[in-house]
PDB file of C-alpha atoms in Angstrom:
ATOM      1  CA  UNK A   1    -116.185 -82.465  -0.822  1.00  0.00           C
ATOM      2  CA  UNK A   2    -114.465 -81.740  -4.131  1.00  0.00           C
ATOM      3  CA  UNK A   3    -113.434 -78.087  -5.057  1.00  0.00           C
ATOM      4  CA  UNK A   4    -112.828 -77.124  -8.618  1.00  0.00           C
ATOM      5  CA  UNK A   5    -110.528 -74.136  -9.264  1.00  0.00           C
ATOM      6  CA  UNK A   6    -109.966 -72.359 -12.508  1.00  0.00           C
ATOM      7  CA  UNK A   7    -106.446 -71.242 -13.576  1.00  0.00           C
ATOM      8  CA  UNK A   8    -105.638 -68.929 -16.470  1.00  0.00           C
ATOM      9  CA  UNK A   9    -102.280 -68.249 -18.006  1.00  0.00           C
ATOM     10  CA  UNK A  10    -101.596 -64.491 -18.303  1.00  0.00           C
ATOM     11  CA  UNK A  11     -98.618 -62.148 -18.708  1.00  0.00           C
ATOM     12  CA  UNK A  12     -97.048 -61.652 -15.364  1.00  0.00           C
ATOM     13  CA  UNK A  13     -98.354 -58.564 -13.541  1.00  0.00           C
ATOM     14  CA  UNK A  14     -94.740 -57.169 -13.146  1.00  0.00           C
ATOM     15  CA  UNK A  15     -94.149 -57.151 -17.017  1.00  0.00           C
ATOM     16  CA  UNK A  16     -94.384 -53.909 -19.019  1.00  0.00           C
ATOM     17  CA  UNK A  17     -96.938 -54.769 -21.627  1.00  0.00           C
ATOM     18  CA  UNK A  18     -95.955 -53.893 -25.309  1.00  0.00           C
ATOM     19  CA  UNK A  19     -98.257 -53.742 -28.342  1.00  0.00           C
ATOM     20  CA  UNK A  20     -97.219 -55.486 -31.630  1.00  0.00           C
ATOM     21  CA  UNK A  21     -96.051 -53.287 -34.323  1.00  0.00           C
ATOM     22  CA  UNK A  22     -99.112 -54.207 -36.480  1.00  0.00           C
ATOM     23  CA  UNK A  23    -101.537 -53.422 -33.475  1.00  0.00           C
ATOM     24  CA  UNK A  24    -102.962 -56.744 -33.823  1.00  0.00           C
ATOM     25  CA  UNK A  25    -102.477 -57.576 -30.122  1.00  0.00           C
ATOM     26  CA  UNK A  26     -99.998 -57.759 -27.190  1.00  0.00           C
ATOM     27  CA  UNK A  27     -96.456 -58.887 -27.748  1.00  0.00           C
ATOM     28  CA  UNK A  28     -96.036 -62.222 -25.957  1.00  0.00           C
ATOM     29  CA  UNK A  29     -92.545 -63.090 -27.368  1.00  0.00           C
ATOM     30  CA  UNK A  30     -90.055 -63.911 -24.440  1.00  0.00           C
ATOM     31  CA  UNK A  31     -92.479 -62.594 -21.874  1.00  0.00           C
ATOM     32  CA  UNK A  32     -92.865 -64.155 -18.471  1.00  0.00           C
ATOM     33  CA  UNK A  33     -96.202 -65.798 -18.064  1.00  0.00           C
ATOM     34  CA  UNK A  34     -97.827 -66.618 -14.715  1.00  0.00           C
ATOM     35  CA  UNK A  35    -101.096 -67.763 -12.993  1.00  0.00           C
ATOM     36  CA  UNK A  36    -103.611 -65.023 -13.049  1.00  0.00           C
ATOM     37  CA  UNK A  37    -103.265 -63.380  -9.596  1.00  0.00           C
ATOM     38  CA  UNK A  38    -106.968 -63.711  -8.702  1.00  0.00           C
ATOM     39  CA  UNK A  39    -106.725 -67.432  -9.614  1.00  0.00           C
ATOM     40  CA  UNK A  40    -103.813 -67.717  -7.266  1.00  0.00           C
ATOM     41  CA  UNK A  41    -106.059 -66.495  -4.436  1.00  0.00           C
ATOM     42  CA  UNK A  42    -108.697 -69.099  -5.485  1.00  0.00           C
ATOM     43  CA  UNK A  43    -106.071 -71.782  -5.346  1.00  0.00           C
ATOM     44  CA  UNK A  44    -104.958 -70.665  -1.975  1.00  0.00           C
ATOM     45  CA  UNK A  45    -108.512 -70.629  -0.599  1.00  0.00           C
ATOM     46  CA  UNK A  46    -109.186 -74.121  -1.914  1.00  0.00           C
ATOM     47  CA  UNK A  47    -106.039 -75.471  -0.410  1.00  0.00           C
ATOM     48  CA  UNK A  48    -106.795 -73.853   2.943  1.00  0.00           C
ATOM     49  CA  UNK A  49    -110.297 -75.536   2.853  1.00  0.00           C
ATOM     50  CA  UNK A  50    -108.613 -78.832   2.413  1.00  0.00           C
ATOM     51  CA  UNK A  51    -106.106 -78.235   5.182  1.00  0.00           C
ATOM     52  CA  UNK A  52    -108.995 -77.312   7.464  1.00  0.00           C
ATOM     53  CA  UNK A  53    -110.639 -80.667   6.702  1.00  0.00           C
ATOM     54  CA  UNK A  54    -113.541 -79.039   4.826  1.00  0.00           C
ATOM     55  CA  UNK A  55    -112.589 -80.301   1.344  1.00  0.00           C
ATOM     56  CA  UNK A  56    -111.175 -83.662   0.337  1.00  0.00           C
ATOM     57  CA  UNK A  57    -109.864 -82.836  -3.099  1.00  0.00           C
ATOM     58  CA  UNK A  58    -108.865 -79.778  -5.000  1.00  0.00           C
ATOM     59  CA  UNK A  59    -108.885 -80.073  -8.847  1.00  0.00           C
ATOM     60  CA  UNK A  60    -107.593 -77.283 -11.013  1.00  0.00           C
ATOM     61  CA  UNK A  61    -108.677 -76.753 -14.608  1.00  0.00           C
ATOM     62  CA  UNK A  62    -107.271 -74.463 -17.298  1.00  0.00           C
ATOM     63  CA  UNK A  63    -108.590 -73.750 -20.884  1.00  0.00           C
ATOM     64  CA  UNK A  64    -105.934 -72.878 -23.369  1.00  0.00           C
ATOM     65  CA  UNK A  65    -102.718 -73.978 -25.339  1.00  0.00           C
ATOM     66  CA  UNK A  66    -100.511 -76.712 -24.184  1.00  0.00           C
ATOM     67  CA  UNK A  67     -98.142 -74.359 -22.377  1.00  0.00           C
ATOM     68  CA  UNK A  68    -100.940 -73.760 -19.845  1.00  0.00           C
ATOM     69  CA  UNK A  69     -99.663 -77.009 -18.292  1.00  0.00           C
ATOM     70  CA  UNK A  70     -96.997 -74.743 -16.665  1.00  0.00           C
ATOM     71  CA  UNK A  71     -99.637 -72.899 -14.616  1.00  0.00           C
ATOM     72  CA  UNK A  72    -101.452 -76.152 -13.790  1.00  0.00           C
ATOM     73  CA  UNK A  73     -98.122 -77.512 -12.397  1.00  0.00           C
ATOM     74  CA  UNK A  74     -97.732 -74.292 -10.353  1.00  0.00           C
ATOM     75  CA  UNK A  75    -101.143 -75.022  -8.899  1.00  0.00           C
ATOM     76  CA  UNK A  76    -100.126 -78.582  -8.169  1.00  0.00           C
ATOM     77  CA  UNK A  77     -97.053 -77.342  -6.431  1.00  0.00           C
ATOM     78  CA  UNK A  78     -99.178 -75.089  -4.253  1.00  0.00           C
ATOM     79  CA  UNK A  79    -101.306 -78.121  -3.020  1.00  0.00           C
ATOM     80  CA  UNK A  80    -103.921 -78.940  -5.621  1.00  0.00           C
ATOM     81  CA  UNK A  81    -104.471 -82.735  -6.122  1.00  0.00           C
ATOM     82  CA  UNK A  82    -105.300 -82.985  -9.868  1.00  0.00           C
ATOM     83  CA  UNK A  83    -105.039 -80.820 -12.956  1.00  0.00           C
ATOM     84  CA  UNK A  84    -107.168 -80.814 -16.047  1.00  0.00           C
ATOM     85  CA  UNK A  85    -106.156 -79.007 -19.222  1.00  0.00           C
ATOM     86  CA  UNK A  86    -108.871 -78.316 -21.988  1.00  0.00           C
ATOM     87  CA  UNK A  87    -106.426 -77.767 -24.780  1.00  0.00           C
ATOM     88  CA  UNK A  88    -107.095 -75.378 -27.612  1.00  0.00           C
ATOM     89  CA  UNK A  89    -105.222 -72.909 -29.695  1.00  0.00           C
ATOM     90  CA  UNK A  90    -108.357 -70.725 -30.153  1.00  0.00           C
ATOM     91  CA  UNK A  91    -108.389 -67.404 -28.339  1.00  0.00           C
ATOM     92  CA  UNK A  92    -111.186 -68.458 -25.963  1.00  0.00           C
ATOM     93  CA  UNK A  93    -113.639 -65.775 -24.938  1.00  0.00           C
ATOM     94  CA  UNK A  94    -115.510 -65.775 -21.588  1.00  0.00           C
ATOM     95  CA  UNK A  95    -118.780 -67.358 -22.708  1.00  0.00           C
ATOM     96  CA  UNK A  96    -116.894 -70.207 -24.443  1.00  0.00           C
ATOM     97  CA  UNK A  97    -114.863 -70.672 -21.366  1.00  0.00           C
ATOM     98  CA  UNK A  98    -117.870 -70.807 -19.161  1.00  0.00           C
ATOM     99  CA  UNK A  99    -119.343 -73.476 -21.508  1.00  0.00           C
ATOM    100  CA  UNK A 100    -116.153 -75.540 -21.380  1.00  0.00           C
ATOM    101  CA  UNK A 101    -116.118 -75.264 -17.542  1.00  0.00           C
ATOM    102  CA  UNK A 102    -119.763 -76.388 -17.436  1.00  0.00           C
ATOM    103  CA  UNK A 103    -118.864 -79.565 -19.391  1.00  0.00           C
ATOM    104  CA  UNK A 104    -116.064 -80.196 -16.878  1.00  0.00           C
ATOM    105  CA  UNK A 105    -118.309 -79.640 -13.853  1.00  0.00           C
ATOM    106  CA  UNK A 106    -120.765 -82.072 -15.402  1.00  0.00           C
ATOM    107  CA  UNK A 107    -117.944 -84.709 -15.319  1.00  0.00           C
ATOM    108  CA  UNK A 108    -116.382 -83.868 -12.096  1.00  0.00           C
ATOM    109  CA  UNK A 109    -119.483 -82.976  -9.953  1.00  0.00           C
ATOM    110  CA  UNK A 110    -117.625 -80.612  -7.568  1.00  0.00           C
ATOM    111  CA  UNK A 111    -119.589 -79.037  -4.677  1.00  0.00           C
ATOM    112  CA  UNK A 112    -117.817 -75.840  -4.812  1.00  0.00           C
ATOM    113  CA  UNK A 113    -116.113 -73.941  -7.690  1.00  0.00           C
ATOM    114  CA  UNK A 114    -113.771 -71.120  -6.950  1.00  0.00           C
ATOM    115  CA  UNK A 115    -112.669 -68.794  -9.729  1.00  0.00           C
ATOM    116  CA  UNK A 116    -110.805 -65.413  -9.885  1.00  0.00           C
ATOM    117  CA  UNK A 117    -113.210 -62.479 -10.077  1.00  0.00           C
ATOM    118  CA  UNK A 118    -111.386 -61.550 -13.341  1.00  0.00           C
ATOM    119  CA  UNK A 119    -108.200 -62.040 -15.382  1.00  0.00           C
ATOM    120  CA  UNK A 120    -105.696 -59.250 -15.522  1.00  0.00           C
ATOM    121  CA  UNK A 121    -105.438 -59.538 -19.345  1.00  0.00           C
ATOM    122  CA  UNK A 122    -108.950 -59.165 -20.454  1.00  0.00           C
ATOM    123  CA  UNK A 123    -110.435 -57.595 -17.312  1.00  0.00           C
ATOM    124  CA  UNK A 124    -113.899 -58.995 -18.382  1.00  0.00           C
ATOM    125  CA  UNK A 125    -115.029 -60.238 -14.950  1.00  0.00           C
ATOM    126  CA  UNK A 126    -117.718 -62.291 -16.772  1.00  0.00           C
ATOM    127  CA  UNK A 127    -116.781 -66.001 -16.665  1.00  0.00           C
ATOM    128  CA  UNK A 128    -117.867 -66.860 -13.097  1.00  0.00           C
ATOM    129  CA  UNK A 129    -121.222 -65.224 -13.497  1.00  0.00           C
ATOM    130  CA  UNK A 130    -121.838 -66.853 -16.885  1.00  0.00           C
ATOM    131  CA  UNK A 131    -120.749 -70.209 -15.405  1.00  0.00           C
ATOM    132  CA  UNK A 132    -123.263 -69.920 -12.543  1.00  0.00           C
ATOM    133  CA  UNK A 133    -126.198 -69.122 -15.040  1.00  0.00           C
ATOM    134  CA  UNK A 134    -125.284 -72.141 -17.245  1.00  0.00           C
ATOM    135  CA  UNK A 135    -125.083 -74.463 -14.298  1.00  0.00           C
ATOM    136  CA  UNK A 136    -128.011 -73.083 -12.424  1.00  0.00           C
ATOM    137  CA  UNK A 137    -125.925 -72.715  -9.323  1.00  0.00           C
ATOM    138  CA  UNK A 138    -125.975 -69.995  -6.732  1.00  0.00           C
ATOM    139  CA  UNK A 139    -123.107 -67.513  -7.003  1.00  0.00           C
ATOM    140  CA  UNK A 140    -121.203 -65.272  -4.568  1.00  0.00           C
ATOM    141  CA  UNK A 141    -118.930 -62.900  -6.345  1.00  0.00           C
ATOM    142  CA  UNK A 142    -116.007 -60.678  -5.057  1.00  0.00           C
ATOM    143  CA  UNK A 143    -115.552 -62.758  -2.014  1.00  0.00           C
ATOM    144  CA  UNK A 144    -113.359 -61.535   0.884  1.00  0.00           C
ATOM    145  CA  UNK A 145    -114.311 -64.324   3.262  1.00  0.00           C
ATOM    146  CA  UNK A 146    -115.617 -67.825   2.770  1.00  0.00           C
ATOM    147  CA  UNK A 147    -117.046 -70.171   5.417  1.00  0.00           C
ATOM    148  CA  UNK A 148    -118.328 -73.690   4.633  1.00  0.00           C
ATOM    149  CA  UNK A 149    -121.064 -75.261   6.691  1.00  0.00           C
ATOM    150  CA  UNK A 150    -123.341 -78.099   6.207  1.00  0.00           C
ATOM    151  CA  UNK A 151    -124.319 -77.789   2.524  1.00  0.00           C
ATOM    152  CA  UNK A 152    -124.122 -73.997   2.746  1.00  0.00           C
ATOM    153  CA  UNK A 153    -121.437 -71.499   2.102  1.00  0.00           C
ATOM    154  CA  UNK A 154    -121.386 -68.148   3.945  1.00  0.00           C
ATOM    155  CA  UNK A 155    -119.603 -65.466   1.947  1.00  0.00           C
ATOM    156  CA  UNK A 156    -118.620 -62.012   2.755  1.00  0.00           C
ATOM    157  CA  UNK A 157    -118.447 -60.098  -0.467  1.00  0.00           C
ATOM    158  CA  UNK A 158    -117.101 -56.654  -1.274  1.00  0.00           C
ATOM    159  CA  UNK A 159    -119.618 -54.146  -2.655  1.00  0.00           C
ATOM    160  CA  UNK A 160    -119.483 -50.503  -3.492  1.00  0.00           C
ATOM    161  CA  UNK A 161    -120.905 -49.460  -0.135  1.00  0.00           C
ATOM    162  CA  UNK A 162    -118.809 -51.794   2.135  1.00  0.00           C
ATOM    163  CA  UNK A 163    -119.301 -55.485   2.807  1.00  0.00           C
ATOM    164  CA  UNK A 164    -122.266 -57.842   2.344  1.00  0.00           C
ATOM    165  CA  UNK A 165    -122.624 -61.309   3.879  1.00  0.00           C
ATOM    166  CA  UNK A 166    -124.770 -63.939   2.121  1.00  0.00           C
ATOM    167  CA  UNK A 167    -125.441 -67.586   2.408  1.00  0.00           C
ATOM    168  CA  UNK A 168    -125.628 -69.760  -0.791  1.00  0.00           C
ATOM    169  CA  UNK A 169    -126.583 -73.412  -0.994  1.00  0.00           C
ATOM    170  CA  UNK A 170    -124.001 -75.755  -2.457  1.00  0.00           C
ATOM    171  CA  UNK A 171    -122.957 -76.490  -5.184  1.00  0.00           C
ATOM    172  CA  UNK A 172    -122.108 -72.844  -5.723  1.00  0.00           C
ATOM    173  CA  UNK A 173    -119.668 -70.706  -7.575  1.00  0.00           C
ATOM    174  CA  UNK A 174    -117.438 -68.199  -5.633  1.00  0.00           C
ATOM    175  CA  UNK A 175    -115.214 -65.591  -7.355  1.00  0.00           C
ATOM    176  CA  UNK A 176    -112.344 -64.268  -5.353  1.00  0.00           C
ATOM    177  CA  UNK A 177    -111.429 -60.612  -4.451  1.00  0.00           C
ATOM    178  CA  UNK A 178    -108.009 -59.407  -3.383  1.00  0.00           C
ATOM    179  CA  UNK A 179    -108.621 -59.551   0.335  1.00  0.00           C
ATOM    180  CA  UNK A 180    -109.760 -63.040   0.614  1.00  0.00           C
ATOM    181  CA  UNK A 181    -106.150 -64.204   1.479  1.00  0.00           C
ATOM    182  CA  UNK A 182    -102.504 -63.986   0.656  1.00  0.00           C
ATOM    183  CA  UNK A 183    -101.290 -66.860  -1.617  1.00  0.00           C
ATOM    184  CA  UNK A 184     -98.434 -68.868  -0.368  1.00  0.00           C
ATOM    185  CA  UNK A 185     -95.226 -69.460  -2.332  1.00  0.00           C
ATOM    186  CA  UNK A 186     -94.519 -72.961  -3.656  1.00  0.00           C
ATOM    187  CA  UNK A 187     -91.605 -74.703  -2.145  1.00  0.00           C
ATOM    188  CA  UNK A 188     -88.775 -75.982  -4.484  1.00  0.00           C
ATOM    189  CA  UNK A 189     -89.385 -79.721  -3.533  1.00  0.00           C
ATOM    190  CA  UNK A 190     -93.121 -79.410  -4.370  1.00  0.00           C
ATOM    191  CA  UNK A 191     -92.240 -77.595  -7.619  1.00  0.00           C
ATOM    192  CA  UNK A 192     -89.926 -80.520  -8.666  1.00  0.00           C
ATOM    193  CA  UNK A 193     -92.571 -83.129  -7.667  1.00  0.00           C
ATOM    194  CA  UNK A 194     -95.223 -81.072  -9.606  1.00  0.00           C
ATOM    195  CA  UNK A 195     -93.105 -81.490 -12.821  1.00  0.00           C
ATOM    196  CA  UNK A 196     -93.592 -85.195 -12.759  1.00  0.00           C
ATOM    197  CA  UNK A 197     -97.174 -85.302 -11.968  1.00  0.00           C
ATOM    198  CA  UNK A 198     -99.685 -86.303 -14.657  1.00  0.00           C
ATOM    199  CA  UNK A 199    -102.154 -83.774 -16.153  1.00  0.00           C
ATOM    200  CA  UNK A 200    -105.509 -84.937 -17.623  1.00  0.00           C
ATOM    201  CA  UNK A 201    -105.702 -83.405 -21.173  1.00  0.00           C
ATOM    202  CA  UNK A 202    -108.938 -83.066 -23.221  1.00  0.00           C
ATOM    203  CA  UNK A 203    -110.319 -80.791 -25.825  1.00  0.00           C
ATOM    204  CA  UNK A 204    -113.353 -78.624 -26.343  1.00  0.00           C
ATOM    205  CA  UNK A 205    -114.502 -81.036 -29.201  1.00  0.00           C
ATOM    206  CA  UNK A 206    -114.215 -84.081 -26.783  1.00  0.00           C
ATOM    207  CA  UNK A 207    -116.445 -82.126 -24.335  1.00  0.00           C
ATOM    208  CA  UNK A 208    -118.951 -81.277 -27.036  1.00  0.00           C
ATOM    209  CA  UNK A 209    -118.353 -77.487 -26.791  1.00  0.00           C
ATOM    210  CA  UNK A 210    -117.816 -75.060 -29.681  1.00  0.00           C
ATOM    211  CA  UNK A 211    -115.282 -72.428 -28.717  1.00  0.00           C
ATOM    212  CA  UNK A 212    -115.316 -70.359 -31.914  1.00  0.00           C
ATOM    213  CA  UNK A 213    -114.890 -66.751 -31.098  1.00  0.00           C
ATOM    214  CA  UNK A 214    -117.946 -64.466 -31.580  1.00  0.00           C
ATOM    215  CA  UNK A 215    -115.989 -61.130 -31.084  1.00  0.00           C
ATOM    216  CA  UNK A 216    -113.091 -60.040 -33.200  1.00  0.00           C
ATOM    217  CA  UNK A 217    -110.322 -57.636 -32.072  1.00  0.00           C
ATOM    218  CA  UNK A 218    -109.808 -55.015 -34.707  1.00  0.00           C
ATOM    219  CA  UNK A 219    -107.038 -52.993 -33.183  1.00  0.00           C
ATOM    220  CA  UNK A 220    -104.904 -52.813 -30.026  1.00  0.00           C
ATOM    221  CA  UNK A 221    -103.258 -49.586 -29.029  1.00  0.00           C
ATOM    222  CA  UNK A 222    -101.180 -48.577 -26.084  1.00  0.00           C
ATOM    223  CA  UNK A 223    -102.624 -45.833 -23.743  1.00  0.00           C
ATOM    224  CA  UNK A 224    -101.683 -42.281 -24.795  1.00  0.00           C
ATOM    225  CA  UNK A 225     -98.414 -41.142 -23.307  1.00  0.00           C
ATOM    226  CA  UNK A 226     -98.909 -38.970 -20.202  1.00  0.00           C
ATOM    227  CA  UNK A 227     -97.610 -35.428 -20.465  1.00  0.00           C
ATOM    228  CA  UNK A 228     -94.995 -34.333 -17.985  1.00  0.00           C
ATOM    229  CA  UNK A 229     -96.089 -32.150 -15.031  1.00  0.00           C
ATOM    230  CA  UNK A 230     -95.106 -28.529 -14.587  1.00  0.00           C
ATOM    231  CA  UNK A 231     -94.484 -26.230 -11.592  1.00  0.00           C
ATOM    232  CA  UNK A 232     -96.324 -23.108 -11.134  1.00  0.00           C
ATOM    233  CA  UNK A 233     -95.267 -19.967  -9.341  1.00  0.00           C
ATOM    234  CA  UNK A 234     -98.603 -19.016  -7.611  1.00  0.00           C
ATOM    235  CA  UNK A 235    -102.158 -20.139  -6.820  1.00  0.00           C
ATOM    236  CA  UNK A 236    -103.487 -17.697  -9.450  1.00  0.00           C
ATOM    237  CA  UNK A 237    -101.258 -19.303 -12.191  1.00  0.00           C
ATOM    238  CA  UNK A 238    -102.474 -22.741 -11.116  1.00  0.00           C
ATOM    239  CA  UNK A 239    -106.115 -21.664 -11.250  1.00  0.00           C
ATOM    240  CA  UNK A 240    -105.472 -20.147 -14.665  1.00  0.00           C
ATOM    241  CA  UNK A 241    -103.982 -23.359 -16.075  1.00  0.00           C
ATOM    242  CA  UNK A 242    -106.697 -25.518 -14.636  1.00  0.00           C
ATOM    243  CA  UNK A 243    -109.298 -23.240 -16.222  1.00  0.00           C
ATOM    244  CA  UNK A 244    -107.875 -22.406 -19.584  1.00  0.00           C
ATOM    245  CA  UNK A 245    -105.453 -25.298 -20.385  1.00  0.00           C
ATOM    246  CA  UNK A 246    -106.756 -28.321 -18.572  1.00  0.00           C
ATOM    247  CA  UNK A 247    -110.358 -27.051 -18.659  1.00  0.00           C
ATOM    248  CA  UNK A 248    -111.293 -29.033 -15.508  1.00  0.00           C
ATOM    249  CA  UNK A 249    -112.797 -25.987 -13.771  1.00  0.00           C
ATOM    250  CA  UNK A 250    -114.906 -23.133 -14.987  1.00  0.00           C
TER     251      UNK A 250
END
């Protein structure tokens, strides 16, 4: 069984995000970039399936600029067998990414595709579902447990009311939630080896996919500064402020 895993390059989750002075986007100058945390979980799950003998090959794919090779090499250091970069300088949006991934899937023919449920930069949570629709595959989103059987994946997924367990026929698309696993750290020897491993590079044009954006960002602003809290002397004063200043009670 071949497992395809998506990897996105995002600003590290520990970085304090800054907006550019012209409000055209987020400042990425000298900012640490990492693998999207939900994609790290996807990589870990695929590697665990391989270690358990349920998968034979783990292929990671990223869509973006040439510097995305850094995140692909991180995935290789974590245990992925091959890496594919679909190189483009366009700010690719979810539907275009799904179309590119569909073209890669047509070439690679994986039996299982694992993606993060969302990227922490755009927070769209759309690509996995769009990809399933384009491929005509079953989907299991927000997975907290995955078990592979004979041509079937049994997935426990997180829903508003608790947990739901479903079975989907392979090939299928699974999107990962936080509680699926805890990603491992790459060892230094594996990191050094990954730097020398080849990465297959292609382009959207070579795959026959148009990635021209259909949505334009007009303005980016930081969230409003939060006002400092105050201390009150009595319950009556608290109620008065909640009623007349915060206006959260009547």
